[in-house]
C-alpha cells in the first residue's frame, strides 16, 4: 500500500514539479493539495496554470484545493513548496499536529535541531529528529533539503573532503526557474545577466558547512571549510551551472579528483539515479540544454576538470527544480521510509 502524501504550495512551479515527480511514484500517492486562500475549494486542474510539462497528471486534476490547515489533510507525509516566510508558520503547525514535513523551504534549514539532508552525504543527521521533537514538543517533525545551488555544489564537494578540501570559490550561472513563476521580467533578463540573487550567496556559503559537518551529540559541528560564492541569474530556463575552484591542504591531481567523483555512489531509493556524478569528457560540456535531465534530473554532471594555479577547477551542472528542489525533498522522504522513521 502506498503512503499518502500532501503538497503545500501545490500550484507554484516547485509544487507542480512535486506533482509531476510523484504522479507515478512507486511508494507515494498524492491525496491532499493546498494552495492560497483564494483557490480553496476549486479543482486543481481547473485552477493551476500548469507549466512544467505537457498536461496536468490525471490523478490530481479533480482534487479539491485545501486550506493550509492540518485538520484538512489526509496524508502520511507533507511536502512543502512554500515561500520561506509562509513556511515558517505553516510547517510548524503541521509538525505540531504530528505530520512528517519534508520541506524545500529555507525557513528551518539552519536551525540546530532540524536535519538539512542530502541523503547520499549525511543520512546520519536524521538523528536530529528525536532532538527536534523533544526540544519543541512536536508529535511530528521537519526535515529540510538545501538550496538548489547548494545541492548541486555539495554533491561534488563531499567526495573531495577525503582529499583534504579546505577552500572553495564558486561562481554560479542560475536558471530562470529558480526564481519561480513568473520569475524574472523578460526585459530584465533577455540579452542580459543579472549578477545578484537576493540571499543566495549566503545560503551557498553556509548550508554546505552544516551538510558536510559531523553530528556530535545533539548538534552538528560544521565542516572546517571556507566557501566564497558569487551568484548570477542567466537566460536559461532550467539547469544551474557552477564554476568551482577547489583548494586542498596538499597537492591533488586531476586523476584523484576524477576517481573520487566516479566512486561516489548513489543510494538504492526509487528516485536515485543510476550514477550520481556523471563526468563528461568533451571540452564544451556540461551544458544546461544537453545535460540537465541526466539521471532523470537527479544526477549532477561534471566537466572540464583541470589544474588551477592553486588547486583544481571544474564545471558542475544540475537540474535546479528536480535534483535541486522537489526531487531532493522526495529523496529525503524515501530515505525516511527506508530507515523506518515513517
XYZ file of C-alpha atoms in Angstrom:
342
model
C 0.000 0.000 0.000
C 1.328 3.432 -0.932
C 1.850 6.154 1.651
C -0.454 9.147 1.343
C 1.251 12.464 0.635
C 0.153 16.087 0.558
C 1.721 19.157 -1.020
C 1.743 22.669 0.418
C 2.046 25.347 -2.264
C 0.827 22.941 -4.939
C 0.158 25.487 -7.702
C 3.626 27.094 -7.808
C 6.486 25.935 -10.010
C 8.112 23.689 -7.385
C 4.693 22.446 -6.269
C 3.975 21.444 -9.861
C 7.317 19.680 -10.077
C 6.423 17.731 -6.909
C 3.201 16.603 -8.581
C 4.958 15.647 -11.813
C 7.562 13.545 -9.970
C 5.066 11.969 -7.554
C 2.359 11.185 -10.110
C 3.687 7.680 -10.812
C 5.777 7.151 -7.677
C 6.001 3.512 -6.523
C 5.780 4.373 -2.787
C 3.672 7.548 -2.590
C 0.161 8.595 -3.640
C -0.969 12.237 -3.749
C -4.092 12.700 -1.626
C -4.054 16.356 -0.476
C -3.131 19.600 -2.200
C -3.098 23.049 -0.615
C -2.748 26.499 -2.120
C -3.511 30.122 -1.333
C -6.786 31.094 0.306
C -8.417 32.382 -2.891
C -8.048 28.965 -4.534
C -9.587 26.877 -1.726
C -12.407 24.598 -2.848
C -11.507 24.748 -6.529
C -10.365 21.759 -8.592
C -6.617 21.639 -9.068
C -6.738 21.023 -12.815
C -9.041 23.986 -13.381
C -7.142 26.402 -11.159
C -3.454 25.739 -11.815
C -1.521 27.359 -14.645
C 0.420 24.220 -15.497
C 3.880 24.937 -16.961
C 6.281 22.087 -16.065
C 5.157 19.506 -18.644
C 2.529 18.930 -21.336
C -0.501 18.162 -19.149
C -1.647 18.100 -15.524
C -1.409 14.459 -14.355
C -4.893 12.963 -14.465
C -4.826 11.683 -10.866
C -4.733 15.224 -9.450
C -6.940 17.124 -11.912
C -10.103 16.737 -9.837
C -8.538 17.058 -6.369
C -10.079 19.930 -4.435
C -7.590 22.517 -3.206
C -7.463 22.643 0.591
C -6.559 25.313 3.115
C -3.139 25.031 4.756
C -4.704 23.507 7.852
C -3.524 20.180 9.316
C -7.119 19.247 10.164
C -7.966 19.257 6.444
C -5.099 16.990 5.351
C -5.225 13.221 4.912
C -1.546 12.394 4.480
C 1.365 10.491 5.996
C 3.945 12.925 4.569
C 3.564 16.593 3.683
C 5.868 18.143 1.092
C 6.364 21.885 1.408
C 6.932 24.082 -1.649
C 6.049 27.243 0.247
C 7.895 30.563 0.275
C 10.119 30.804 3.318
C 8.104 33.475 5.132
C 4.900 31.438 4.832
C 6.666 28.138 5.546
C 7.906 29.207 8.975
C 4.405 29.296 10.411
C 2.625 26.693 8.276
C 5.270 23.951 8.539
C 5.359 24.410 12.306
C 1.581 23.872 12.506
C 1.811 20.620 10.566
C 4.757 19.319 12.622
C 2.943 20.179 15.862
C -0.065 18.237 14.596
C 2.024 15.105 14.057
C 2.820 15.307 10.353
C 6.148 14.431 8.746
C 7.114 17.584 6.833
C 9.660 17.246 4.019
C 10.440 20.868 3.246
C 12.045 22.542 0.276
C 11.751 25.940 2.003
C 14.653 27.707 3.693
C 12.784 28.663 6.881
C 14.163 25.901 9.150
C 17.281 24.735 7.289
C 19.844 26.236 9.625
C 18.016 25.529 12.908
C 20.249 23.441 15.195
C 17.720 20.647 15.685
C 16.430 20.422 12.102
C 18.163 17.973 9.732
C 19.424 19.555 6.490
C 19.775 16.454 4.371
C 21.337 15.265 1.143
C 20.756 11.512 1.578
C 23.985 10.390 -0.114
C 26.011 12.647 2.179
C 24.589 12.953 5.690
C 21.779 10.490 6.338
C 23.097 10.109 9.896
C 21.897 13.674 10.626
C 18.366 12.262 10.742
C 19.171 11.529 14.400
C 18.323 15.204 14.971
C 14.649 14.307 14.519
C 14.438 12.929 18.054
C 16.233 16.018 19.380
C 13.806 18.271 17.490
C 10.692 16.512 18.770
C 11.971 16.624 22.352
C 13.079 20.273 22.146
C 9.877 21.544 20.564
C 7.290 19.160 21.962
C 6.086 18.267 18.470
C 4.397 14.982 17.602
C 5.712 15.307 14.062
C 8.901 16.810 12.651
C 10.505 18.798 9.845
C 13.289 17.550 7.578
C 14.710 20.001 5.045
C 16.652 19.802 1.814
C 19.172 22.521 0.888
C 19.015 25.381 -1.550
C 19.133 24.210 -5.179
C 22.554 25.719 -5.839
C 23.893 24.243 -2.606
C 22.785 20.712 -3.507
C 24.464 20.756 -6.905
C 27.691 22.115 -5.420
C 27.797 19.962 -2.284
C 27.299 16.698 -4.148
C 30.712 17.374 -5.723
C 32.345 18.646 -2.527
C 31.622 15.535 -0.475
C 33.948 13.212 -2.437
C 36.671 15.873 -2.282
C 36.624 16.106 1.526
C 38.765 12.967 1.868
C 41.354 14.588 -0.417
C 41.873 17.411 2.086
C 39.474 20.022 0.702
C 39.949 23.307 2.560
C 38.631 26.198 0.474
C 36.113 26.628 -2.347
C 35.268 29.531 -4.627
C 32.188 29.143 -6.800
C 30.596 31.312 -9.483
C 27.057 30.254 -10.368
C 25.014 30.733 -13.537
C 21.472 30.102 -12.341
C 18.376 29.289 -14.365
C 15.229 31.391 -14.503
C 13.044 28.650 -12.997
C 14.964 29.101 -9.755
C 13.109 32.382 -9.338
C 9.706 30.673 -9.582
C 6.892 31.742 -11.871
C 6.581 34.281 -13.457
C 10.126 34.837 -12.192
C 12.362 37.485 -13.747
C 10.822 40.058 -16.104
C 11.719 39.404 -19.745
C 13.065 42.924 -20.256
C 15.456 42.358 -17.340
C 16.894 39.006 -18.390
C 16.732 38.909 -22.220
C 20.164 39.702 -23.667
C 21.416 40.058 -20.116
C 22.933 38.539 -16.985
C 21.853 39.709 -13.538
C 24.809 39.485 -11.112
C 22.742 39.356 -7.938
C 20.222 36.927 -6.403
C 18.977 38.074 -3.023
C 20.106 35.828 -0.157
C 21.608 33.219 -2.473
C 25.288 33.699 -1.758
C 24.739 33.490 1.982
C 22.927 30.152 1.587
C 25.614 28.699 -0.679
C 28.347 29.760 1.721
C 26.689 28.416 4.889
C 24.481 25.411 4.080
C 27.275 23.077 2.844
C 29.102 23.551 6.147
C 26.149 22.038 8.023
C 25.601 19.253 5.497
C 29.285 18.261 5.451
C 29.596 18.660 9.225
C 29.683 15.905 11.838
C 26.861 15.044 14.185
C 28.165 15.347 17.726
C 25.606 14.629 20.400
C 22.575 16.831 19.846
C 24.062 19.168 17.246
C 26.149 19.345 14.098
C 29.720 20.584 14.206
C 30.127 22.477 10.953
C 32.781 21.394 8.469
C 36.108 23.183 8.599
C 35.759 24.615 5.118
C 35.752 28.094 3.610
C 33.302 28.792 0.787
C 33.023 32.019 -1.191
C 30.193 32.356 -3.724
C 29.153 34.785 -6.434
C 25.665 34.060 -7.803
C 24.198 35.183 -11.140
C 20.888 34.797 -12.982
C 21.220 33.860 -16.662
C 18.710 33.416 -19.516
C 18.408 29.618 -19.212
C 15.061 28.022 -18.309
C 16.269 25.018 -16.243
C 19.691 23.901 -15.033
C 22.166 25.656 -12.768
C 25.784 25.730 -13.960
C 28.558 26.344 -11.443
C 32.269 27.050 -11.941
C 34.083 25.619 -8.917
C 37.639 26.367 -7.765
C 38.800 23.956 -5.054
C 41.918 24.221 -2.903
C 43.326 21.462 -0.747
C 45.794 21.049 2.089
C 48.090 19.054 -0.223
C 48.861 18.659 -3.908
C 45.914 16.935 -5.591
C 45.855 15.599 -9.134
C 43.082 15.682 -11.727
C 43.122 11.893 -11.697
C 42.450 11.791 -7.950
C 39.506 14.147 -8.302
C 38.101 12.201 -11.220
C 38.390 8.936 -9.267
C 36.720 10.493 -6.199
C 33.776 11.615 -8.345
C 33.489 8.220 -10.043
C 33.498 6.378 -6.703
C 30.724 8.469 -5.124
C 27.765 6.107 -5.331
C 24.005 6.718 -5.278
C 21.641 5.127 -2.765
C 19.122 2.414 -3.556
C 15.980 4.549 -3.487
C 13.231 4.949 -6.107
C 14.370 8.456 -7.092
C 18.093 7.676 -7.028
C 19.881 7.948 -10.374
C 21.970 5.113 -11.709
C 25.039 7.359 -11.488
C 25.297 10.238 -9.032
C 28.099 12.239 -10.702
C 28.400 11.916 -14.465
C 31.723 13.072 -15.930
C 31.703 14.482 -19.466
C 34.970 14.433 -21.387
C 34.054 16.957 -24.094
C 35.742 20.340 -23.858
C 32.401 22.185 -24.009
C 30.291 20.161 -21.536
C 28.245 20.215 -19.384
C 25.590 22.438 -20.947
C 22.116 23.058 -19.481
C 20.176 22.211 -22.638
C 22.064 18.947 -23.162
C 22.764 17.748 -19.629
C 20.122 18.989 -17.145
C 17.966 15.850 -17.481
C 20.810 13.405 -16.834
C 19.700 10.643 -14.499
C 16.073 11.859 -14.874
C 17.305 15.167 -13.495
C 18.704 13.562 -10.316
C 22.362 13.298 -11.396
C 24.842 16.152 -11.483
C 27.131 16.458 -14.489
C 30.786 17.485 -14.170
C 33.186 18.526 -16.874
C 36.400 20.458 -17.546
C 38.233 19.039 -14.529
C 41.636 20.676 -14.677
C 44.519 22.046 -12.656
C 44.293 25.550 -11.294
C 47.116 27.778 -10.054
C 46.437 26.598 -6.500
C 44.236 23.523 -6.806
C 41.589 22.033 -9.096
C 38.774 23.678 -11.051
C 35.743 22.172 -12.756
C 32.207 22.867 -14.003
C 29.146 21.197 -12.439
C 25.562 21.344 -13.674
C 22.319 20.085 -12.153
C 18.583 20.397 -12.688
C 17.541 23.005 -10.153
C 13.846 22.110 -9.807
C 14.406 18.323 -9.829
C 17.639 17.466 -8.000
C 17.740 20.945 -6.510
C 14.176 21.145 -5.189
C 11.215 18.747 -5.485
C 13.320 15.682 -6.281
C 15.529 16.405 -3.273
C 12.555 16.506 -0.884
C 11.139 13.305 -2.366
C 14.510 11.579 -1.973
C 14.561 12.688 1.680
C 11.102 11.180 2.199
C 12.208 7.930 0.569
C 15.163 7.838 2.944
C 12.814 8.295 5.924
C 10.789 5.316 4.721
C 13.855 3.165 4.108
C 15.214 3.984 7.575
C 11.783 3.082 9.038
C 11.421 6.548 10.556
C 7.999 6.647 8.858
